[in-house]
Tab-separated table of C-alpha atoms in Angstrom:
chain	number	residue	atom	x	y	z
A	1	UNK	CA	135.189	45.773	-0.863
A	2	UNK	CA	136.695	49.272	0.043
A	3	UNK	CA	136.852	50.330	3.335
A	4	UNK	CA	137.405	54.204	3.559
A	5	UNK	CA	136.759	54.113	7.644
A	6	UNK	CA	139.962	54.492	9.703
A	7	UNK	CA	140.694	53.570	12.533
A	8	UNK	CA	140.708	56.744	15.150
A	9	UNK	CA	142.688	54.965	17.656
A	10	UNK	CA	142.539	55.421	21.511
A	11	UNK	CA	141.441	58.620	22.483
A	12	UNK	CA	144.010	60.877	24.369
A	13	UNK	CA	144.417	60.364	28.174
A	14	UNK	CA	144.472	63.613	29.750
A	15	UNK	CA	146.284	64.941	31.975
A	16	UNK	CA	145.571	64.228	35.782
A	17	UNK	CA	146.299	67.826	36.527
A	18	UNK	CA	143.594	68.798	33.532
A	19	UNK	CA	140.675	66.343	35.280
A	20	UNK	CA	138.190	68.803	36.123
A	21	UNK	CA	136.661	69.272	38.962
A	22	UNK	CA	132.780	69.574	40.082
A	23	UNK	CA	131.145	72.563	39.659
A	24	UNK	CA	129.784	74.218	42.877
A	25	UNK	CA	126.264	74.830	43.366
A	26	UNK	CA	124.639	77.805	41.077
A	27	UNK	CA	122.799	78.764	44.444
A	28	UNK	CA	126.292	80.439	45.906
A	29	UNK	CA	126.901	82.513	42.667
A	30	UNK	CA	126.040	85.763	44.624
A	31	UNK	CA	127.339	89.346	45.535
A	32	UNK	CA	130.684	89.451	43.068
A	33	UNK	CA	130.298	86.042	41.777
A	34	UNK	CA	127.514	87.153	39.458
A	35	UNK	CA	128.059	87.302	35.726
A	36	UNK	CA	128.589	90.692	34.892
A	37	UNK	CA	129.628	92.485	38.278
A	38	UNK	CA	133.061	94.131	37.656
A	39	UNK	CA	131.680	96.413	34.082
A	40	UNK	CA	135.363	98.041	33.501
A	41	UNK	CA	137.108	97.195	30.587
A	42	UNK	CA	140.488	97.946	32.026
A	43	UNK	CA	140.268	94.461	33.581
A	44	UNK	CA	141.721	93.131	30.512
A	45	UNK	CA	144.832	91.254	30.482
A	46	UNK	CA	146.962	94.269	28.085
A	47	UNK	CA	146.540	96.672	30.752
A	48	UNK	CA	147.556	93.918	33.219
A	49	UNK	CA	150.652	93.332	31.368
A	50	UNK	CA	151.592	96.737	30.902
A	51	UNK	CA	151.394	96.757	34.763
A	52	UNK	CA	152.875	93.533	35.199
A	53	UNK	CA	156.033	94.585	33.279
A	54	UNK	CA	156.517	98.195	34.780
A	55	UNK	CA	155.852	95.875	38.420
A	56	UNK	CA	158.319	92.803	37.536
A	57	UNK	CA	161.166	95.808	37.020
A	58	UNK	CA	161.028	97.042	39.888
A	59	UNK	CA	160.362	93.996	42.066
A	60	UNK	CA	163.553	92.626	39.926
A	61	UNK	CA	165.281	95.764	41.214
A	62	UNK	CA	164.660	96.080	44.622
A	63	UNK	CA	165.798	92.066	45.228
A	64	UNK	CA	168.813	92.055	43.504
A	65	UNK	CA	169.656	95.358	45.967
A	66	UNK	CA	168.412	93.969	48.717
A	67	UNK	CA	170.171	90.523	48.094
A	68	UNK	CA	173.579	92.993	47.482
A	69	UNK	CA	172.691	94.666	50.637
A	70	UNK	CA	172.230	91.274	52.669
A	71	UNK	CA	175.551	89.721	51.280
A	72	UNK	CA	177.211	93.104	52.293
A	73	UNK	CA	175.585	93.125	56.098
A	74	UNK	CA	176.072	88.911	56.332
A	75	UNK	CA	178.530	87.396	53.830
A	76	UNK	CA	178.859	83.609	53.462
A	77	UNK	CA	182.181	82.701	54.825
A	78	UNK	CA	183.432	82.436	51.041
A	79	UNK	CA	183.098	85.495	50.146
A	80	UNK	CA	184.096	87.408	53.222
A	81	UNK	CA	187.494	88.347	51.843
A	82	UNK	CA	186.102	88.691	48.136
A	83	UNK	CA	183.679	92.294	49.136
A	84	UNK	CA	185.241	95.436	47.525
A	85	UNK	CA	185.803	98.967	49.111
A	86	UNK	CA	185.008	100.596	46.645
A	87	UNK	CA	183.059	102.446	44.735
A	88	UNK	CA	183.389	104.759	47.969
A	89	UNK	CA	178.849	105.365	47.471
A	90	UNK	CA	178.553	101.868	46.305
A	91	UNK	CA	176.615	100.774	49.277
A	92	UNK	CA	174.625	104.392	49.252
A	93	UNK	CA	173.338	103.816	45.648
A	94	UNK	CA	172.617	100.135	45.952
A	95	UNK	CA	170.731	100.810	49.347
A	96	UNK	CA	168.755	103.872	47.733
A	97	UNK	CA	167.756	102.266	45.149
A	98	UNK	CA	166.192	99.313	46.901
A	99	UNK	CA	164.363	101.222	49.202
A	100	UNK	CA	163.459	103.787	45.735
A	101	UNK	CA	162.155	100.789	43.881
A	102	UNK	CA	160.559	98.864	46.970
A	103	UNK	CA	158.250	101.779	47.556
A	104	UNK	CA	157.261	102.265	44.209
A	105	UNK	CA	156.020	98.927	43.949
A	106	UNK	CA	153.280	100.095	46.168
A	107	UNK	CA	151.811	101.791	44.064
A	108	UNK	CA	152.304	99.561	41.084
A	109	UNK	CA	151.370	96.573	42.812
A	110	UNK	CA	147.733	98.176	43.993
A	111	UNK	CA	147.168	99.038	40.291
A	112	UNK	CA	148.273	95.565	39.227
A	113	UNK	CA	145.814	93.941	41.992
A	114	UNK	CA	142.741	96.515	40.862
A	115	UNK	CA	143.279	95.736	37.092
A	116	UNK	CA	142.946	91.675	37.890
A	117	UNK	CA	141.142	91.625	41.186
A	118	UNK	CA	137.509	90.343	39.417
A	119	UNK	CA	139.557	87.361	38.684
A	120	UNK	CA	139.100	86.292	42.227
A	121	UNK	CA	134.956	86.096	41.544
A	122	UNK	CA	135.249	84.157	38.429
A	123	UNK	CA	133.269	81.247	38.077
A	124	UNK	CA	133.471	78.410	38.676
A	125	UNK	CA	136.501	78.666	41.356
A	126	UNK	CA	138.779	75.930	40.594
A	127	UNK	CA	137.776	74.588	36.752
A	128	UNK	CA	140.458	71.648	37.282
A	129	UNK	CA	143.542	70.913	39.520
A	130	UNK	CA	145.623	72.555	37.252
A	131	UNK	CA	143.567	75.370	37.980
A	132	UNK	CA	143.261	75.540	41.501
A	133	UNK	CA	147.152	75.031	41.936
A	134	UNK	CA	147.820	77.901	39.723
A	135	UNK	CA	145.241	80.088	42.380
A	136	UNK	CA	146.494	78.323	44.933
A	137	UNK	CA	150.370	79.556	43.557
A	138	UNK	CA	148.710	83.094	42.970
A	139	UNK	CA	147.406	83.375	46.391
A	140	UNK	CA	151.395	82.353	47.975
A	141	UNK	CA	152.730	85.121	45.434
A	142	UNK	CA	150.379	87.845	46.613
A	143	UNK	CA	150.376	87.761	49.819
A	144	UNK	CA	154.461	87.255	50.022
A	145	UNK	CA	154.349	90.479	47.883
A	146	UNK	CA	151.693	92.122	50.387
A	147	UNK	CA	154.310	91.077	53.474
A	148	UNK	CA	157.380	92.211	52.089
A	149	UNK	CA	156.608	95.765	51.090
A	150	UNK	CA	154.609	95.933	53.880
A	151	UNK	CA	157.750	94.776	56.651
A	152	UNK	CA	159.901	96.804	54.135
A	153	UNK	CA	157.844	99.828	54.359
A	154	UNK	CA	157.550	99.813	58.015
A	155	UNK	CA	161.262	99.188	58.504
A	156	UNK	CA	161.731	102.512	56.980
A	157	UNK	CA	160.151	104.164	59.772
A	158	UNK	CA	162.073	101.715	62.668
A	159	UNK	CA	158.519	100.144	63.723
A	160	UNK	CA	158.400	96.939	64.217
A	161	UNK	CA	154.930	95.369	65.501
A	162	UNK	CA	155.971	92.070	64.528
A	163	UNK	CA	157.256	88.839	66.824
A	164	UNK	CA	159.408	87.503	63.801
A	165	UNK	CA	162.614	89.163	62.910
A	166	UNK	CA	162.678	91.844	60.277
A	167	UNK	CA	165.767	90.726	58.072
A	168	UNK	CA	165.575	87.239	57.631
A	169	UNK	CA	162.368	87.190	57.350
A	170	UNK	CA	162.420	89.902	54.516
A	171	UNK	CA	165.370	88.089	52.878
A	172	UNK	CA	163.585	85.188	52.701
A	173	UNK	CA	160.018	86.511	51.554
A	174	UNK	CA	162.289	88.476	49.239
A	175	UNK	CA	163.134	84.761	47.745
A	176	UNK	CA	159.258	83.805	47.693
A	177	UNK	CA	158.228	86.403	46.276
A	178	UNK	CA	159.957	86.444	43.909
A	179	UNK	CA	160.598	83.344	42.755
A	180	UNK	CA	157.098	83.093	42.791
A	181	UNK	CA	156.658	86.080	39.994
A	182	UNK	CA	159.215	84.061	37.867
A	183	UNK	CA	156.698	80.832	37.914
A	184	UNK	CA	154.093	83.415	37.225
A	185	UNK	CA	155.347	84.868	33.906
A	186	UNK	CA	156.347	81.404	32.846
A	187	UNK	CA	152.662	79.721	33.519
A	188	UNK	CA	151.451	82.929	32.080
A	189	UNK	CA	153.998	83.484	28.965
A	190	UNK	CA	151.660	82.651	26.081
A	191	UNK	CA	148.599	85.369	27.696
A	192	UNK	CA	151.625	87.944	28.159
A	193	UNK	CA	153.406	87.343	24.633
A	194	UNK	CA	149.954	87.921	22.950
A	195	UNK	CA	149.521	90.900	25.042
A	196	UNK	CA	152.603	92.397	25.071
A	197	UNK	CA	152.641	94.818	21.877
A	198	UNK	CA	149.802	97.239	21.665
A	199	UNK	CA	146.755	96.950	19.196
A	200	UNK	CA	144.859	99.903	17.891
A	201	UNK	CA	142.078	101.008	17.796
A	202	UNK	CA	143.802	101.596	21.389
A	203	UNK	CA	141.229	100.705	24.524
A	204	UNK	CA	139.536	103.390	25.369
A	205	UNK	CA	140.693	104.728	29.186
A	206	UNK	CA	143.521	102.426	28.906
A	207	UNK	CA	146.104	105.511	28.534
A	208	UNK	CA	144.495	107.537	31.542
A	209	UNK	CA	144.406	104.847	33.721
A	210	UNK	CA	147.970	103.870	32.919
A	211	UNK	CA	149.211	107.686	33.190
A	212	UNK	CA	147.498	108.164	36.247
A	213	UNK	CA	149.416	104.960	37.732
A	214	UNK	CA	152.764	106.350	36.509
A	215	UNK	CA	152.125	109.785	37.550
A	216	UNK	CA	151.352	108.099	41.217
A	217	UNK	CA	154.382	105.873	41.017
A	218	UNK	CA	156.599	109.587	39.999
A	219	UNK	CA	155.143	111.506	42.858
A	220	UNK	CA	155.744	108.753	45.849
A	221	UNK	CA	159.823	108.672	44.556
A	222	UNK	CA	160.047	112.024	44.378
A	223	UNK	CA	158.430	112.868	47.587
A	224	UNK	CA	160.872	110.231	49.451
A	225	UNK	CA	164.332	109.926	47.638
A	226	UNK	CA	165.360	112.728	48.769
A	227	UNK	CA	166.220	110.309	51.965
A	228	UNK	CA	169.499	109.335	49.878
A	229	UNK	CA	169.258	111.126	46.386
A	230	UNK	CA	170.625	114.946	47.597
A	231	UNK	CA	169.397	116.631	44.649
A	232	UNK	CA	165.831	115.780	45.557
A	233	UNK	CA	166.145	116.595	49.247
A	234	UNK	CA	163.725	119.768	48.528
A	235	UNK	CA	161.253	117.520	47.524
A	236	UNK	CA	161.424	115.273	50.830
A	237	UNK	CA	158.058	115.577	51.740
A	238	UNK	CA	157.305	112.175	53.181
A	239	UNK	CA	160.653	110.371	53.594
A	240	UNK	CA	160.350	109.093	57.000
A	241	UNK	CA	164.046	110.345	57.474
A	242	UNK	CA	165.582	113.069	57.178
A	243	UNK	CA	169.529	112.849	55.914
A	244	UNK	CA	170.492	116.769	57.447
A	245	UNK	CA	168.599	116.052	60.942
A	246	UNK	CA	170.261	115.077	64.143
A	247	UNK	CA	173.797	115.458	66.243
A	248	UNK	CA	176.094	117.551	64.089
A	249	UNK	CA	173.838	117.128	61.171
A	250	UNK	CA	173.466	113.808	60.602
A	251	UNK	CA	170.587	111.286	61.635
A	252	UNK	CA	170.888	108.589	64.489
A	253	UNK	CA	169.585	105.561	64.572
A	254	UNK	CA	170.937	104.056	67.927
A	255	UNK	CA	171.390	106.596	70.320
A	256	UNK	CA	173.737	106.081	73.032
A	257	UNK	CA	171.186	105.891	75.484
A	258	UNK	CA	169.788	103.180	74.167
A	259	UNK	CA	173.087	101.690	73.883
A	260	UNK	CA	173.949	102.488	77.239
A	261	UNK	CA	177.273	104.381	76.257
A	262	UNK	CA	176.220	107.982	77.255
A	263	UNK	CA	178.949	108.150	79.979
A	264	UNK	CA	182.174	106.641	78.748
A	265	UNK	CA	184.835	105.564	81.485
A	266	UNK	CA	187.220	108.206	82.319
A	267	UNK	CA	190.087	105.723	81.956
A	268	UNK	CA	188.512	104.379	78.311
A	269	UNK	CA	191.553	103.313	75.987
A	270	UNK	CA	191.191	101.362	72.683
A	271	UNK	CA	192.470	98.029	73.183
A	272	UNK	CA	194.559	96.465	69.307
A	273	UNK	CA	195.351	92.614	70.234
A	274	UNK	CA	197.761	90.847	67.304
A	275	UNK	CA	200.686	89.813	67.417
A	276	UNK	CA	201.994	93.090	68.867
A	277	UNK	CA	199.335	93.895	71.380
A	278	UNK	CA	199.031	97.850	73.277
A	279	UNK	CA	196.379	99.742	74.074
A	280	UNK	CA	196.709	103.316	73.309
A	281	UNK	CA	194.147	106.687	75.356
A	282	UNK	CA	192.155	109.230	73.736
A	283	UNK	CA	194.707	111.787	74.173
A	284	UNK	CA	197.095	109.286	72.219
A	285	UNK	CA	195.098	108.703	69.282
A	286	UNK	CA	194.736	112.028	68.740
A	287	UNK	CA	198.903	112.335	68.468
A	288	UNK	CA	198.896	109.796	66.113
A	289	UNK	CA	198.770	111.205	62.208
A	290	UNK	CA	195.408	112.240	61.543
A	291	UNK	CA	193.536	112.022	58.156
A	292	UNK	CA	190.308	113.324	56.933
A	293	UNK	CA	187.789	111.987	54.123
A	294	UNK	CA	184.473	112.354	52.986
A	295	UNK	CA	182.666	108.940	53.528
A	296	UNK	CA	179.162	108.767	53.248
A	297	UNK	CA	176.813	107.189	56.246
A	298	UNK	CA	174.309	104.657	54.234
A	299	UNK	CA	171.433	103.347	56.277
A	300	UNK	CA	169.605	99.644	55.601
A	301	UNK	CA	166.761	101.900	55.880
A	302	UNK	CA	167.019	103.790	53.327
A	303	UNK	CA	168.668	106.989	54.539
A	304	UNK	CA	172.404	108.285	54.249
A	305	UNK	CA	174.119	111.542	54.253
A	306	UNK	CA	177.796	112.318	53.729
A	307	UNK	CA	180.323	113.997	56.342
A	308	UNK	CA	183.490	114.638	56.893
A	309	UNK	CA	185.316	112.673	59.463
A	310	UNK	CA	188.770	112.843	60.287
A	311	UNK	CA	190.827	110.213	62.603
A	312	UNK	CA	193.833	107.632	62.517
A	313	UNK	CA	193.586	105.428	59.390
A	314	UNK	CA	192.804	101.442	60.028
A	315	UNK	CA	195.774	100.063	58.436
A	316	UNK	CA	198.716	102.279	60.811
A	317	UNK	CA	196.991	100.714	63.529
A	318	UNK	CA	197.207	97.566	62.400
A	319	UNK	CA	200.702	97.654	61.577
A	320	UNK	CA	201.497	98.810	64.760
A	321	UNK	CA	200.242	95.742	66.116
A	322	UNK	CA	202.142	93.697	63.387
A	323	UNK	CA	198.610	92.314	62.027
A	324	UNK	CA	199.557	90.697	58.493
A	325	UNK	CA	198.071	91.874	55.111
A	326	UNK	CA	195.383	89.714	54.878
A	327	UNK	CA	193.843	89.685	58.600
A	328	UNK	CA	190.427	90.000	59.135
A	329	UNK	CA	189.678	92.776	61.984
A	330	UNK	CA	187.281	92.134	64.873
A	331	UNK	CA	185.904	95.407	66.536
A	332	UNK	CA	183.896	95.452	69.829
A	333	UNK	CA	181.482	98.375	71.416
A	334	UNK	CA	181.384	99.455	74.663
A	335	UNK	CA	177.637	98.883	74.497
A	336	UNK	CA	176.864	95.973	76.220
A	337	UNK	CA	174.579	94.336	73.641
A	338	UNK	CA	172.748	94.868	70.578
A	339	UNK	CA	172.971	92.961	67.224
A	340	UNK	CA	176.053	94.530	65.939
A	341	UNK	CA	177.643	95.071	69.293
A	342	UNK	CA	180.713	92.571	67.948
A	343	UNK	CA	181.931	93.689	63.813
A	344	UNK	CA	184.215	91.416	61.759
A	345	UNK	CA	186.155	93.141	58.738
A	346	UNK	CA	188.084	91.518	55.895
A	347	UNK	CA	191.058	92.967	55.223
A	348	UNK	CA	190.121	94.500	52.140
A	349	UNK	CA	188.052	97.064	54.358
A	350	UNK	CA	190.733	97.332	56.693
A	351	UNK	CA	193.405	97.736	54.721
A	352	UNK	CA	191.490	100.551	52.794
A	353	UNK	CA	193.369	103.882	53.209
A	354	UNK	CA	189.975	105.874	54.006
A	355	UNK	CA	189.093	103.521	56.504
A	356	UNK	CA	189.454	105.483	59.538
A	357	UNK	CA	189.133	105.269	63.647
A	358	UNK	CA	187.463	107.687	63.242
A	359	UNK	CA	187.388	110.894	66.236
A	360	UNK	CA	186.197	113.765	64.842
A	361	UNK	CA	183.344	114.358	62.305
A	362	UNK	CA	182.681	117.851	59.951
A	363	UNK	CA	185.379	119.323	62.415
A	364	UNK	CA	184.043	118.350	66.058
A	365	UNK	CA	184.860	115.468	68.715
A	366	UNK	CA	182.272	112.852	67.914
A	367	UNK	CA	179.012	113.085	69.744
A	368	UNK	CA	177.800	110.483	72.271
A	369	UNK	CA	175.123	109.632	69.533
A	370	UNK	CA	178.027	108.959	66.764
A	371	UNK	CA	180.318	106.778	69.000
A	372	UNK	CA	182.142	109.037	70.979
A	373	UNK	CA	185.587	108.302	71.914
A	374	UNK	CA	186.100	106.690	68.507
A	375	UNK	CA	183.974	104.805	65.608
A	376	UNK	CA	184.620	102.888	62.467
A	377	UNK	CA	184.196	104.545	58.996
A	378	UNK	CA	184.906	102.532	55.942
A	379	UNK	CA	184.200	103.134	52.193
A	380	UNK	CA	181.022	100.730	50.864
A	381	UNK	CA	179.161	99.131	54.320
A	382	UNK	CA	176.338	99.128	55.625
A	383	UNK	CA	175.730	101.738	58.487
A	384	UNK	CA	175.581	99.016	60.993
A	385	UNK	CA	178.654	97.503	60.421
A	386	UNK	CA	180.265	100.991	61.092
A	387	UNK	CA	180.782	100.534	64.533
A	388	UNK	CA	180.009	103.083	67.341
A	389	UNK	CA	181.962	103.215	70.760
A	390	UNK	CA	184.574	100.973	69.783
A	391	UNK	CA	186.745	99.760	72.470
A	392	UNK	CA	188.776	96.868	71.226
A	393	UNK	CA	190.332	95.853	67.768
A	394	UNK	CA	191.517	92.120	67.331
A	395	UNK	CA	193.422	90.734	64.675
A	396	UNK	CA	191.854	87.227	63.507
């Protein structure tokens, strides 16, 4: 006798991460958890990945700047020596645009959060494990988004209500952030490759909505680049800084009253320990050949502004002290303490011929505000490492 049945076999086991998980009582499906609540159709995943890829660009943007920026302010020990000079505004543009691109995330990332926001009603919560991890993952992603513009945005205008400290924490929620946008485009890669192209009949109010967001995004850069972009400086409506405002026309960020430098000792002289130690006075430097450059002021806030500054290049002062080609420099303030009181620079800043001790800035003796007697200026660092009041060179 024929026997057409076959065997089926054992049925799949599924996944422990698919299990699903009980269903919570119909009674608390209320307020936003009802069927039906959120009626707009733009809360439909092509709009959210339109969003999502105008927001991963710039998100991409402002953390590989701000990871350039942090390796510039804090090298690892290997690649101290390895940090260029130059481009002369390479520190300027990399700064700008991180600072550009972090604010127009704002923006972006409130449009993104409107177009999928009902997703946080949808019923049930948690369907399986799988599920609730991925929320759970959402939720870490969000709000380490949230905190890092938010810290970011606030460090643009020096206020800092926070107990933690600003940069490490931002480098670090930098990391989270977005590392945690990279896990989301993979677990979400087949909804975004079926929703990347666009299908007509096009979604009504889709276009609006989406120029309305980029129109938005347009008029916050324009309104606060010109911090760092000069050609939009007449359209600096809201920058919290102005590049052209303070002490001979540029801004100030530590003043020397806060440093506690505004009366410099009458018997001040710069101090160059190597292997040919002296110590040379005000009056001396200014003997010594002078050169002038253009050298831009770049700020990790965002801000910078170029001048002219004139002094006694780096590199004749460390040949006078017989400091060999390759030594790193250690410079120390007069202010008594502070974060960046104490500056190390590789040689390949040092060495630089427009890094300059410098005196003199767009043709007058330094203010107390921008280091009087004498401050560092070097091609490509960050504004804090160009240090103010500087009373003592070592060579390492």
């Amino acid at each position: 006798m024929d026997d057409d049945t076959t065997d089926p076999g054992p049925a799949p086991r599924r996944r422990r991460l698919d299990l699903p998980l009980p269903a919570p009582p119909e009674a608390l499906r209320r307020g936003p958890l009802r069927e039906g609540t959120f009626r707009s159709r733009l809360h439909e995943p092509r709009t959210a990945v339109v969003l999502g890829r105008w927001l991963g660009a710039s998100v991409l943007l402002c953390f590989l700047t701000g990871l350039l920026s942090h390796v510039l302010q804090q090298p690892p020990g290997w690649a101290a020596g390895l940090l260029p000079s130059r481009p002369v505004n390479g520190y300027r543009v990399t700064q700008g645009l991180h600072v550009i691109s972090g604010t127009a995330a704002i923006p972006l990332l409130g449009a993104k959060l409107w177009t999928v926001y009902p997703r946080l009603f949808e019923w049930p919560p948690a369907r399986s494990v799988a599920h609730l991890l991925e929320r759970l993952g959402i939720a870490v992603l969000v709000a380490a988004m949230l905190l890092e513009l938010f810290t970011g945005l606030l460090n643009t205008v020096q206020w800092y209500p926070w107990p933690f400290p600003f940069r490490q924490t931002h480098f670090w929620l930098g990391w989270l952030a977005t590392g945690g946008l990279l896990v989301h485009v993979g677990a979400k890669a087949p909804l975004i490759a079926a929703h990347w192209r666009r299908v007509r009949p096009e979604l009504a109010g889709r276009r609006a909505f989406l120029g309305v967001v980029a129109a938005s995004v347009a008029a916050v850069t324009v309104t606060t680049a010109g911090q760092t972009v000069p050609w939009l400086r007449a359209l600096d409506l809201f920058a919290p800084r102005r590049p052209d405002i303070g002490p001979q026309g540029l801004p100030v960020n530590r003043t020397a009253a806060q440093a506690g430098t505004t009366t410099v000792p009458a018997d001040w002289r710069l101090q160059v320990d190597g292997p040919h130690p002296y110590s040379l006075s005000l009056r001396e430097l200014a003997e010594l050949p002078q050169y002038e450059h253009d050298l831009p002021i770049s700020c990790v806030e965002g801000w910078s502004a170029s001048a002219r500054w004139s002094g006694v290049r780096l590199r004749d002062l460390l040949d006078r002290a017989g400091a060999p080609a390759d030594a790193t420099v250690r410079v120390t303030s007069l202010e008594a303490d502070g974060p960046y009181r104490v500056m190390d620079m590789p040689a390949g800043y040092a060495r630089d011929p427009l890094t300059l001790l410098a005196l003199r800035v767009n043709g007058e003796v330094l203010a107390a505000d921008h280091g009087f007697p004498a401050r560092i200026v070097a091609p490509n660092r960050p504004g804090v490492l160009q240090t103010k009041w500087v009373q003592r060179m070592e060579v390492l």
